[in-house]
Coordinates of C-alpha atoms in Angstrom, one line a residue:
S187 CA 111.3 123.8 60.3
I188 CA 109.8 124.4 64.0
L189 CA 112.8 123.1 65.4
I190 CA 114.9 125.1 64.0
V191 CA 112.5 128.4 64.7
G192 CA 113.1 126.8 68.5
G193 CA 117.4 126.7 67.7
T194 CA 119.7 128.5 68.9
P195 CA 123.0 130.7 67.9
C196 CA 125.9 128.1 67.1
S197 CA 129.0 129.0 68.1
G198 CA 132.5 129.0 67.3
S199 CA 134.0 128.6 64.5
W200 CA 130.4 127.5 62.7
W201 CA 129.0 130.7 63.6
I202 CA 132.1 132.6 61.6
L203 CA 131.3 130.4 59.0
K204 CA 127.3 131.6 59.0
K205 CA 128.4 134.9 59.4
T206 CA 130.4 134.6 56.0
V207 CA 127.5 132.6 54.3
C208 CA 125.3 135.3 55.6
Y209 CA 127.2 138.7 54.0
M210 CA 125.7 138.1 50.8
H211 CA 122.0 137.9 51.7
K212 CA 119.3 140.9 51.5
P213 CA 118.1 142.2 54.3
T214 CA 114.8 140.6 55.6
N215 CA 112.3 140.6 58.3
E216 CA 113.7 138.0 61.1
S217 CA 112.3 133.7 59.9
A218 CA 112.5 131.1 60.5
L219 CA 115.3 130.0 58.1
S220 CA 116.6 134.0 57.2
P221 CA 120.0 132.8 57.7
Y222 CA 120.1 130.5 54.6
R223 CA 121.5 130.7 51.3
V224 CA 119.7 127.9 48.5
L225 CA 120.7 126.9 45.1
D226 CA 117.9 125.9 43.6
L227 CA 118.6 124.3 39.8
T228 CA 115.2 122.0 40.1
D229 CA 112.0 121.7 37.6
E230 CA 109.1 121.3 38.0
K231 CA 109.6 117.9 40.3
G232 CA 111.2 120.4 42.6
H233 CA 110.1 123.6 42.5
F234 CA 108.1 123.8 45.5
C235 CA 110.7 122.3 47.6
G236 CA 112.6 125.6 47.0
K237 CA 109.4 127.3 46.7
I238 CA 108.8 125.7 50.4
L239 CA 112.6 127.3 52.2
A240 CA 112.0 130.8 50.3
D241 CA 108.5 131.2 52.1
L242 CA 110.3 130.4 55.3
G243 CA 112.8 132.7 54.8
A244 CA 115.4 131.7 53.3
D245 CA 117.7 132.8 49.9
V246 CA 116.3 130.7 47.7
I247 CA 117.9 131.3 44.3
K248 CA 116.6 130.1 41.4
I249 CA 118.6 129.1 38.2
E250 CA 117.7 128.3 34.8
P251 CA 118.9 127.4 31.7
P252 CA 119.5 130.5 29.8
G253 CA 116.1 130.5 27.4
G254 CA 114.1 129.9 30.7
D255 CA 112.8 126.5 32.9
P256 CA 109.9 124.6 30.7
V257 CA 107.0 125.5 33.2
R258 CA 107.5 129.0 32.1
F259 CA 105.9 127.6 29.0
R260 CA 103.2 126.0 30.4
G261 CA 99.7 127.4 30.6
P262 CA 97.2 129.3 31.9
F263 CA 98.3 132.3 31.3
Y264 CA 97.8 135.3 32.9
G265 CA 95.4 137.6 30.7
D266 CA 95.1 134.6 28.6
T267 CA 98.7 135.7 27.1
A268 CA 101.6 133.3 26.4
D269 CA 104.8 135.2 28.1
V270 CA 107.7 133.5 30.0
D271 CA 106.6 135.8 32.8
K272 CA 103.5 134.8 33.1
S273 CA 102.9 131.6 33.6
L274 CA 100.0 130.7 36.9
N275 CA 102.3 127.0 37.3
W276 CA 105.7 128.8 37.2
W277 CA 103.6 131.9 39.6
A278 CA 102.9 129.7 41.8
F279 CA 105.3 127.3 42.9
N280 CA 108.4 130.2 42.7
T281 CA 106.9 133.1 45.2
S282 CA 109.8 134.4 47.9
K283 CA 112.9 133.8 45.4
R284 CA 116.0 134.9 43.8
G285 CA 116.4 134.0 40.1
I286 CA 119.6 133.8 37.9
T287 CA 120.2 132.7 34.0
L288 CA 122.9 129.9 34.0
D289 CA 123.9 127.6 31.4
L290 CA 125.6 124.2 33.4
E291 CA 126.8 122.7 29.9
S292 CA 129.4 125.8 29.9
V293 CA 132.8 125.9 31.6
E294 CA 132.0 129.0 32.4
G295 CA 128.1 128.3 33.9
Q296 CA 129.6 125.5 36.1
E297 CA 132.8 128.0 38.1
T298 CA 130.2 130.3 38.4
L299 CA 128.0 127.8 40.1
R300 CA 131.0 126.5 41.9
K301 CA 132.0 129.9 43.6
L302 CA 128.4 129.9 44.8
V303 CA 127.9 126.8 45.9
S304 CA 130.9 128.2 47.9
I305 CA 128.9 130.1 50.4
S306 CA 125.7 128.6 50.2
D307 CA 124.0 125.8 52.4
I308 CA 121.7 124.0 50.8
L309 CA 121.4 122.7 47.1
I310 CA 118.2 121.2 45.2
E311 CA 119.0 119.8 41.9
S312 CA 115.8 117.2 40.3
Y313 CA 118.4 116.4 37.2
P314 CA 118.4 112.9 36.0
P315 CA 120.9 110.9 38.0
G316 CA 124.1 110.6 37.3
Y317 CA 124.0 114.1 35.5
M318 CA 125.5 116.2 37.8
D319 CA 128.4 113.8 38.6
K320 CA 128.9 114.0 34.9
I321 CA 129.6 117.6 34.0
G322 CA 131.9 117.3 37.7
L323 CA 128.9 119.2 39.6
G324 CA 128.0 116.4 42.4
Y325 CA 128.0 115.9 45.8
K326 CA 131.6 114.7 46.1
T327 CA 132.9 117.1 44.0
L328 CA 130.9 121.1 45.6
S329 CA 131.3 119.1 49.3
L330 CA 135.1 119.9 48.6
L331 CA 134.4 123.2 48.0
N332 CA 131.6 123.5 50.3
P333 CA 132.4 120.5 53.7
G334 CA 128.5 122.2 55.3
L335 CA 126.9 121.5 51.9
I336 CA 123.6 119.8 52.3
Y337 CA 122.7 118.6 48.7
V338 CA 119.2 117.6 47.9
S339 CA 118.7 115.1 45.5
I340 CA 115.0 114.9 44.0
S341 CA 114.2 112.2 41.2
P342 CA 111.2 109.6 40.3
F343 CA 112.8 106.5 42.4
G344 CA 115.7 107.8 43.8
Q345 CA 119.5 107.7 42.8
T346 CA 119.6 103.9 43.3
G347 CA 118.0 100.7 42.4
P348 CA 117.0 99.1 39.3
Y349 CA 114.6 101.4 38.5
S350 CA 116.4 104.6 39.2
D351 CA 117.7 106.3 35.2
W352 CA 113.6 105.1 34.3
K353 CA 112.0 108.1 33.7
G354 CA 109.3 109.1 36.0
P355 CA 106.8 111.8 35.4
D356 CA 104.2 112.3 38.0
L357 CA 101.0 109.3 36.9
I358 CA 104.4 107.2 36.6
T359 CA 105.0 108.2 39.8
M360 CA 101.3 107.6 42.0
A361 CA 100.6 104.8 39.6
L362 CA 104.1 102.9 41.2
G363 CA 103.5 104.7 44.4
G364 CA 100.6 102.3 44.5
L365 CA 98.2 105.8 45.4
M366 CA 96.1 105.7 42.4
Y367 CA 94.9 102.1 42.6
H368 CA 92.8 103.2 44.9
A369 CA 91.5 106.2 43.8
G370 CA 88.7 106.4 41.5
D371 CA 85.1 104.9 41.3
S372 CA 85.3 100.9 41.6
D373 CA 83.5 99.6 38.2
R374 CA 86.3 102.3 36.7
P375 CA 89.7 102.5 36.0
P376 CA 92.4 104.2 37.8
I377 CA 92.2 108.1 38.5
R378 CA 95.0 110.7 39.7
I379 CA 94.9 113.4 41.3
S380 CA 94.8 116.1 38.9
T381 CA 97.5 118.4 40.4
P382 CA 101.0 116.7 40.5
Q383 CA 100.9 115.1 43.8
A384 CA 103.8 113.1 43.8
N385 CA 105.8 115.3 43.2
L386 CA 104.4 117.8 45.9
D387 CA 104.7 115.5 48.4
A388 CA 108.3 115.0 47.0
C389 CA 108.5 118.0 47.5
L390 CA 107.6 118.8 51.2
H391 CA 109.9 115.4 52.1
A392 CA 113.1 116.7 50.5
A393 CA 112.4 120.2 52.9
A394 CA 111.9 118.2 55.7
G395 CA 115.1 116.0 55.0
A396 CA 117.3 119.2 53.8
M397 CA 116.0 120.7 57.6
M398 CA 116.6 117.8 59.2
A399 CA 119.9 117.3 57.6
L400 CA 120.4 121.9 58.5
W401 CA 119.9 120.6 62.0
H402 CA 122.7 118.0 62.2
R403 CA 124.9 120.4 60.9
L404 CA 124.3 123.2 63.5
H405 CA 125.4 120.1 66.1
T406 CA 128.3 118.3 63.6
G407 CA 129.7 120.8 61.2
Q408 CA 129.2 117.7 58.9
G409 CA 127.2 118.6 55.1
Q410 CA 125.7 115.5 53.6
Y411 CA 123.1 114.7 50.7
V412 CA 119.5 114.3 50.9
D413 CA 118.1 111.9 48.1
A414 CA 114.3 112.2 47.9
S415 CA 112.7 109.4 45.7
I416 CA 108.7 110.7 44.1
Q417 CA 107.8 107.1 44.2
A418 CA 108.8 106.3 47.8
S419 CA 107.0 109.7 49.0
I420 CA 103.3 108.0 48.1
P421 CA 103.7 104.8 50.2
Q422 CA 102.9 107.3 53.2
F423 CA 100.1 107.4 52.2
L424 CA 98.8 103.4 51.9
I425 CA 97.9 103.5 55.8
A426 CA 95.1 101.3 55.4
E427 CA 96.2 99.3 52.4
L428 CA 99.6 98.7 53.9
P429 CA 98.2 96.7 56.5
F430 CA 94.9 94.9 55.7
W431 CA 97.8 93.3 53.0
E432 CA 100.0 92.4 55.2
Y433 CA 97.2 90.9 58.1
G434 CA 95.3 89.2 56.0
K435 CA 96.2 89.7 52.0
K436 CA 93.5 92.0 51.8
L437 CA 93.3 94.3 48.3
L438 CA 91.6 97.6 49.8
H439 CA 89.4 98.5 45.9
R440 CA 88.8 102.0 45.0
S441 CA 85.2 102.8 46.4
G442 CA 84.5 106.0 45.5
P443 CA 82.4 108.0 47.4
R444 CA 82.7 104.9 50.4
R445 CA 85.6 103.5 52.1
A446 CA 86.2 100.3 53.8
I447 CA 85.0 100.7 57.4
S448 CA 85.1 97.6 59.9
K449 CA 83.3 94.8 57.3
H450 CA 81.8 97.3 55.8
M451 CA 81.3 100.0 52.8
V452 CA 80.6 103.8 54.8
R453 CA 79.7 106.6 52.7
Q454 CA 82.1 109.9 53.4
I455 CA 80.8 111.9 50.7
Y456 CA 77.1 112.7 50.1
P457 CA 74.4 115.2 48.0
C458 CA 72.6 118.1 49.3
K459 CA 70.1 120.7 47.8
D460 CA 73.2 122.6 46.4
G461 CA 76.2 120.4 46.1
H462 CA 78.3 118.2 48.5
V463 CA 79.3 117.9 51.9
S464 CA 81.4 114.8 53.5
I465 CA 80.8 113.0 56.9
L466 CA 81.7 109.6 58.0
I467 CA 80.2 107.0 60.0
I468 CA 83.0 106.0 62.7
G469 CA 82.0 103.2 65.8
G470 CA 84.6 103.0 68.5
P471 CA 85.0 106.0 71.1
L472 CA 84.4 109.0 68.0
G473 CA 80.8 107.0 67.3
K474 CA 79.5 109.8 69.9
L475 CA 80.2 112.7 67.8
F476 CA 77.0 111.4 65.4
R477 CA 74.4 111.4 67.9
P478 CA 73.7 114.6 67.4
L479 CA 73.0 114.6 64.2
A480 CA 69.9 111.6 64.5
V481 CA 68.3 114.1 67.7
W482 CA 68.9 117.0 64.2
M483 CA 66.8 114.7 61.7
Q484 CA 64.4 114.0 65.0
E485 CA 63.3 117.2 65.4
E486 CA 63.1 117.5 61.6
G487 CA 60.3 114.7 61.7
M488 CA 63.6 112.2 59.9
G489 CA 65.6 109.4 60.5
N490 CA 63.7 108.0 63.2
N491 CA 65.8 104.6 62.9
L492 CA 69.1 106.6 63.7
M493 CA 67.8 107.3 67.8
A494 CA 68.2 103.8 68.1
V495 CA 71.4 103.3 67.0
P496 CA 74.1 102.8 70.3
W497 CA 75.9 105.6 68.6
E498 CA 78.4 105.4 72.3
N499 CA 79.1 102.7 71.6
L500 CA 78.5 102.2 68.5
D501 CA 80.3 99.0 67.1
L502 CA 80.4 98.7 64.1
A503 CA 80.6 94.7 62.5
K504 CA 78.0 94.4 65.1
Y505 CA 75.6 95.3 61.9
S506 CA 74.5 94.5 58.5
Q507 CA 75.6 96.3 55.3
Q508 CA 71.9 96.9 54.9
D509 CA 71.9 98.1 58.3
V510 CA 74.8 101.2 57.0
D511 CA 72.5 101.5 53.8
S512 CA 69.6 101.9 55.6
W513 CA 71.3 104.8 58.1
E514 CA 73.0 106.5 55.2
E515 CA 69.9 106.3 53.5
A516 CA 68.5 108.7 56.1
I517 CA 70.7 110.4 56.3
K518 CA 70.6 111.4 52.7
T519 CA 67.6 112.2 52.4
F520 CA 67.8 114.5 54.8
F521 CA 70.9 116.5 53.8
M522 CA 68.7 116.7 49.9
K523 CA 66.7 119.1 52.4
H524 CA 69.6 121.5 53.0
T525 CA 72.3 123.1 51.4
H526 CA 76.0 123.3 52.5
A527 CA 75.9 126.8 54.2
E528 CA 73.0 125.6 56.2
L529 CA 73.9 121.7 57.0
L530 CA 77.6 123.8 58.1
T531 CA 75.8 125.8 60.3
G532 CA 74.0 123.1 61.4
A533 CA 76.9 120.9 62.0
F534 CA 79.3 124.0 64.2
E535 CA 76.5 125.0 66.6
R536 CA 75.8 120.9 67.7
K537 CA 79.5 119.5 67.2
I538 CA 78.9 117.2 64.4
P539 CA 82.0 116.3 62.1
L540 CA 80.4 117.1 58.9
T541 CA 81.6 119.8 56.6
P542 CA 80.8 120.6 53.5
G543 CA 82.6 120.1 50.4
Y544 CA 84.3 124.0 48.4
T545 CA 84.6 125.0 45.7
I546 CA 87.4 127.6 44.5
P547 CA 84.9 130.5 45.0
D548 CA 83.7 129.0 48.3
L549 CA 87.0 128.8 49.4
L550 CA 87.7 132.7 48.5
Q551 CA 84.8 133.5 50.4
Y552 CA 84.9 131.6 53.6
E553 CA 85.0 133.4 56.8
Q554 CA 87.7 130.2 58.4
L555 CA 90.1 131.4 55.7
K556 CA 89.6 135.1 55.3
H557 CA 89.7 135.3 59.7
R558 CA 93.6 133.2 59.3
Q559 CA 94.4 135.0 56.4
F560 CA 95.3 132.7 54.3
W561 CA 94.6 134.2 51.0
V562 CA 97.7 137.5 50.4
E563 CA 97.8 139.8 47.6
V564 CA 100.9 139.7 46.1
E565 CA 102.5 142.9 44.2
H566 CA 102.6 142.0 40.3
P567 CA 105.2 146.0 39.7
E568 CA 105.8 144.6 36.3
L569 CA 101.8 144.1 35.9
S570 CA 101.1 147.3 38.1
T571 CA 98.6 144.7 39.9
R572 CA 98.2 142.5 43.0
I573 CA 97.1 139.2 42.2
T574 CA 95.2 137.0 44.9
Y575 CA 97.4 133.6 45.9
P576 CA 96.7 131.0 48.6
G577 CA 99.4 131.8 51.8
P578 CA 100.7 130.8 55.7
P579 CA 99.4 127.2 55.5
F580 CA 101.4 127.1 58.6
K581 CA 101.8 129.8 61.4
L582 CA 104.7 130.3 63.4
N583 CA 104.3 132.5 66.1
L584 CA 107.5 134.3 66.3
T585 CA 109.2 134.0 63.1
P586 CA 106.1 134.2 60.1
W587 CA 105.8 131.9 56.7
Q588 CA 105.5 134.7 54.2
I589 CA 105.7 135.5 50.6
R590 CA 107.6 138.0 50.2
E591 CA 107.9 138.6 46.3
R592 CA 106.2 137.4 43.7
A593 CA 108.0 134.4 41.4
P594 CA 111.6 136.0 40.1
L595 CA 110.9 137.3 35.9
L596 CA 113.6 135.2 33.4
G597 CA 117.3 136.8 34.1
Q598 CA 115.7 139.6 36.5
H599 CA 118.3 139.0 39.4
N600 CA 121.9 138.1 36.8
K601 CA 123.2 141.5 37.5
E602 CA 122.7 141.7 41.8
V603 CA 123.9 138.0 41.9
M604 CA 127.1 138.6 40.4
E605 CA 127.6 141.8 41.4
E606 CA 127.3 140.5 45.2
L607 CA 129.1 136.8 44.3
S608 CA 132.0 139.3 43.1
H609 CA 132.0 141.4 46.2
H610 CA 131.9 138.7 47.9
Q611 CA 135.1 137.1 46.2
A612 CA 136.9 140.2 46.8
V613 CA 136.5 139.6 51.0
R614 CA 136.2 136.3 52.0
T615 CA 139.0 135.3 54.0
S616 CA 141.0 132.3 52.4
G617 CA 140.3 129.1 53.6
I618 CA 137.2 130.1 55.9
M619 CA 134.5 128.1 54.5
N620 CA 136.5 125.1 55.2
S621 CA 137.1 126.2 59.5
T622 CA 134.2 124.2 61.0
T623 CA 134.2 122.0 63.8
Q624 CA 133.9 118.7 62.3
N625 CA 133.6 115.4 64.2
P626 CA 133.4 112.7 60.9
Q627 CA 133.0 110.0 63.8
I628 CA 129.5 111.5 65.3
K629 CA 126.5 109.6 63.3
H630 CA 124.3 109.9 64.9
L631 CA 120.3 110.6 64.3
P632 CA 119.8 114.9 63.9
L633 CA 117.1 115.0 66.2
Q634 CA 118.6 112.4 69.2
G635 CA 118.8 114.1 72.6
I636 CA 115.4 116.2 71.8
V637 CA 112.6 115.2 73.9
V638 CA 109.0 115.5 73.0
A639 CA 105.5 114.7 74.8
D640 CA 103.2 113.8 71.6
F641 CA 99.4 114.0 73.2
T642 CA 98.4 113.2 69.4
R643 CA 95.1 111.5 68.3
V644 CA 93.8 109.6 65.6
L645 CA 96.1 109.9 62.5
I646 CA 97.8 113.2 61.3
G647 CA 99.1 114.2 65.1
P648 CA 100.8 110.5 65.3
L649 CA 102.1 110.8 62.6
L650 CA 104.2 113.8 62.5
G651 CA 105.5 112.5 66.5
K652 CA 107.1 109.2 64.1
Y653 CA 108.8 111.4 61.9
L654 CA 110.3 113.0 64.9
A655 CA 111.4 109.4 66.8
D656 CA 112.3 107.6 63.7
F657 CA 114.6 111.0 63.3
G658 CA 116.3 110.6 66.6
A659 CA 114.0 112.3 68.7
T660 CA 112.9 110.2 72.1
V661 CA 109.2 110.7 71.8
I662 CA 106.9 109.7 74.3
R663 CA 103.2 109.4 73.4
I664 CA 101.0 110.2 76.3
E665 CA 97.5 108.1 75.5
S666 CA 94.6 106.6 77.9
R667 CA 92.1 103.4 78.4
L668 CA 89.9 106.2 79.8
A669 CA 89.8 107.9 76.0
L670 CA 91.1 105.0 73.2
D671 CA 93.4 106.7 70.8
Q672 CA 90.7 105.2 67.3
H673 CA 93.2 103.6 65.9
R674 CA 94.1 101.2 68.8
V675 CA 90.5 100.0 68.3
T676 CA 90.3 99.6 64.2
V677 CA 90.6 96.6 62.0
P678 CA 92.4 95.4 60.8
Y679 CA 94.4 93.1 63.5
K680 CA 96.8 90.8 63.8
G681 CA 94.7 87.6 65.0
E682 CA 91.7 88.1 67.8
P683 CA 90.7 91.9 68.5
N684 CA 93.1 93.9 70.4
L685 CA 94.3 97.0 72.1
N686 CA 98.0 96.1 71.0
R687 CA 97.1 94.4 67.8
S688 CA 95.8 97.3 65.3
G689 CA 97.7 97.0 62.0
I690 CA 97.3 100.6 61.3
F691 CA 98.4 102.0 65.3
P692 CA 101.8 100.6 65.3
L693 CA 102.2 102.8 61.0
L694 CA 101.6 106.1 63.1
N695 CA 103.2 105.2 66.3
S696 CA 106.7 103.2 65.7
S697 CA 109.8 104.3 67.5
K698 CA 107.8 106.1 70.1
L699 CA 107.7 105.1 74.0
S700 CA 103.7 105.3 75.9
L701 CA 102.8 106.3 79.0
G702 CA 99.0 105.8 80.3
L703 CA 97.9 108.7 81.8
N704 CA 94.6 109.8 83.1
L705 CA 94.2 113.9 82.5
S706 CA 91.1 114.2 83.9
H707 CA 92.3 113.5 87.2
P708 CA 94.2 116.8 89.0
K709 CA 96.8 114.3 89.6
G710 CA 97.2 113.4 85.6
I711 CA 98.1 117.0 85.1
D712 CA 100.9 117.1 87.9
I713 CA 102.5 114.3 85.9
A714 CA 102.2 115.5 82.7
K715 CA 103.5 118.9 83.6
Q716 CA 106.8 117.6 85.2
L717 CA 106.9 115.5 82.0
I718 CA 106.7 118.9 80.1
A719 CA 109.8 120.4 82.4
R720 CA 111.7 117.5 81.0
C721 CA 110.5 118.2 77.3
D722 CA 111.6 120.2 74.3
V723 CA 108.5 119.9 72.0
V724 CA 104.7 119.3 72.4
L725 CA 102.2 118.4 70.2
E726 CA 98.4 117.9 69.9
N727 CA 96.0 118.0 67.6
F728 CA 93.2 118.2 70.5
V729 CA 90.3 120.7 69.5
P730 CA 90.9 124.2 70.4
G731 CA 90.0 124.7 73.8
M732 CA 91.0 121.1 75.4
M733 CA 94.9 122.1 76.3
E734 CA 93.3 125.3 78.3
R735 CA 91.4 123.9 80.3
W736 CA 94.3 121.6 81.5
G737 CA 96.1 124.4 81.9
L738 CA 98.7 122.8 79.4
A739 CA 98.1 126.2 76.3
F740 CA 101.1 127.7 75.6
E741 CA 101.5 130.7 77.8
D742 CA 101.1 127.8 80.9
L743 CA 104.4 125.5 78.8
K744 CA 106.2 128.9 78.6
K745 CA 106.1 129.2 82.1
I746 CA 106.6 125.4 83.1
K747 CA 109.7 125.3 80.4
P748 CA 111.2 128.5 79.0
G749 CA 111.4 127.8 75.1
I750 CA 109.5 125.3 74.6
V751 CA 108.4 124.7 71.3
M752 CA 104.4 123.3 70.9
F753 CA 103.1 122.4 67.6
R754 CA 99.3 122.6 67.3
H755 CA 97.2 120.6 65.1
S756 CA 93.5 120.7 64.3
M757 CA 91.3 120.6 61.4
Q758 CA 90.5 124.7 61.1
G759 CA 93.3 126.2 63.6
Q760 CA 93.6 128.1 67.2
S761 CA 90.8 131.2 66.0
G762 CA 89.0 132.1 64.2
P763 CA 84.7 131.6 63.9
Y764 CA 84.8 128.0 63.3
A765 CA 88.3 126.9 64.8
R766 CA 85.7 124.7 67.4
H767 CA 84.1 122.5 64.5
P768 CA 85.0 119.0 65.1
G769 CA 86.4 117.2 61.9
F770 CA 88.5 114.3 60.7
G771 CA 91.0 114.1 57.0
W772 CA 87.9 114.0 54.9
N773 CA 86.7 116.6 56.0

């Protein structure tokens, strides 16, 4: 989606096709995907994929069976009244869409879908593999009607392989994906996250796949098929578990509030006076973040044993589990004397990576989310009220993410869409949908030719850079021996410890190039600017303010390279009262 924001209008007959496709598109404010139409034929396995595209501006038409999508009949319901238009599950994952009913088992319904396909860009479906082919609506058939069609299938185990015909609800795909074994307490059976996390994660991958295919189509005229396996999306989470097994056949076991760091089990969730907080003792270059906690505890007459720990260069491997347990016991005693609000305030003032474990009521009142306008009020005219929804998970400064309207009522847009379709069919020039300039010989990766400067560290930022690199972008990772990435010095290692032998680092940085650069030196900054002048995208995930100090903020980059796309990832965003609070994934 970020790359599409930075795209340019395509030319020639594909531009004509785009204008034709947009003919029946509802007027809307400029959004990242506003020129495109999506047909959403999914059930609960794929609803979130359609929502992502819809909230980014695409005209998503949700197609349901005449009796309604099964999720409409699932509670909880607004006002505790069971009703097809009051399911909170339905509301949550179908915002910004239009909705029609269509019987795909009937000849008439199939013909209507074909007409819609001929003027659409993307189709998403989550039927059992083979079903759409069986009723004559598979990719091979529909791509003949619209060669530019991007056809996305979301299924439990993908469209091929020995498990492809198996049923796979979220519980099963979470378990067979390998994540459930690691969730829960060590002395109890595995558990799954209570929300359908496997389905939701697969929808993220499916949406990204659709946009990669869309970017490829803009340059080649070619549509394509996207096969998203829910099970295959889950191992993406196993960043530590995979290398521990690969390098030493060590199976990491679920450990409740603790996690494996070096040779120890280290606590990452602590009780406090009125709830819980999250903080995880880590060594290496980031150990220095814990010195302020030791000083704070000493100021209150506690935790003197922590002052002697060499936090600035902490090698956990040199300490026993008993040592770590004694530090944690002192920290726990200190936390139990404070509320989570007191701990958050003190941690923020001292730049300690500690955060509260918030409840939903806490989140609704959290100043940072209010500042970012995360919570949005969505009009429900049929109820004469407004409902609070989670809002934008990221901000695009020119083409904002937004919920444009609440989820559709059952059959709400039947007449509207059919009238638009009829009008479009009356004015459409014969054969225009096949007038794209296609080159079937082009088979390069979709992001080939895109150059990315990757300034990110540790986990999420590098993973994004890897994603772009795996899809063909030239990603140049900027790093320095003076400020090593935490995962270059994190177990497990292949053989003896070495900067180039950590098991986790390559999982996050494969397919990239590496440039050693000292950004604390003016010459290093100058070289970085010369590199950026040749790039299309810049990624960074420092604490807000770091890139500004280097003269590499977005406004600075635009002067170096007009049209540059900059991705900024930090724990709580670039602005707001807690924007500069340091933290990691567990926070």
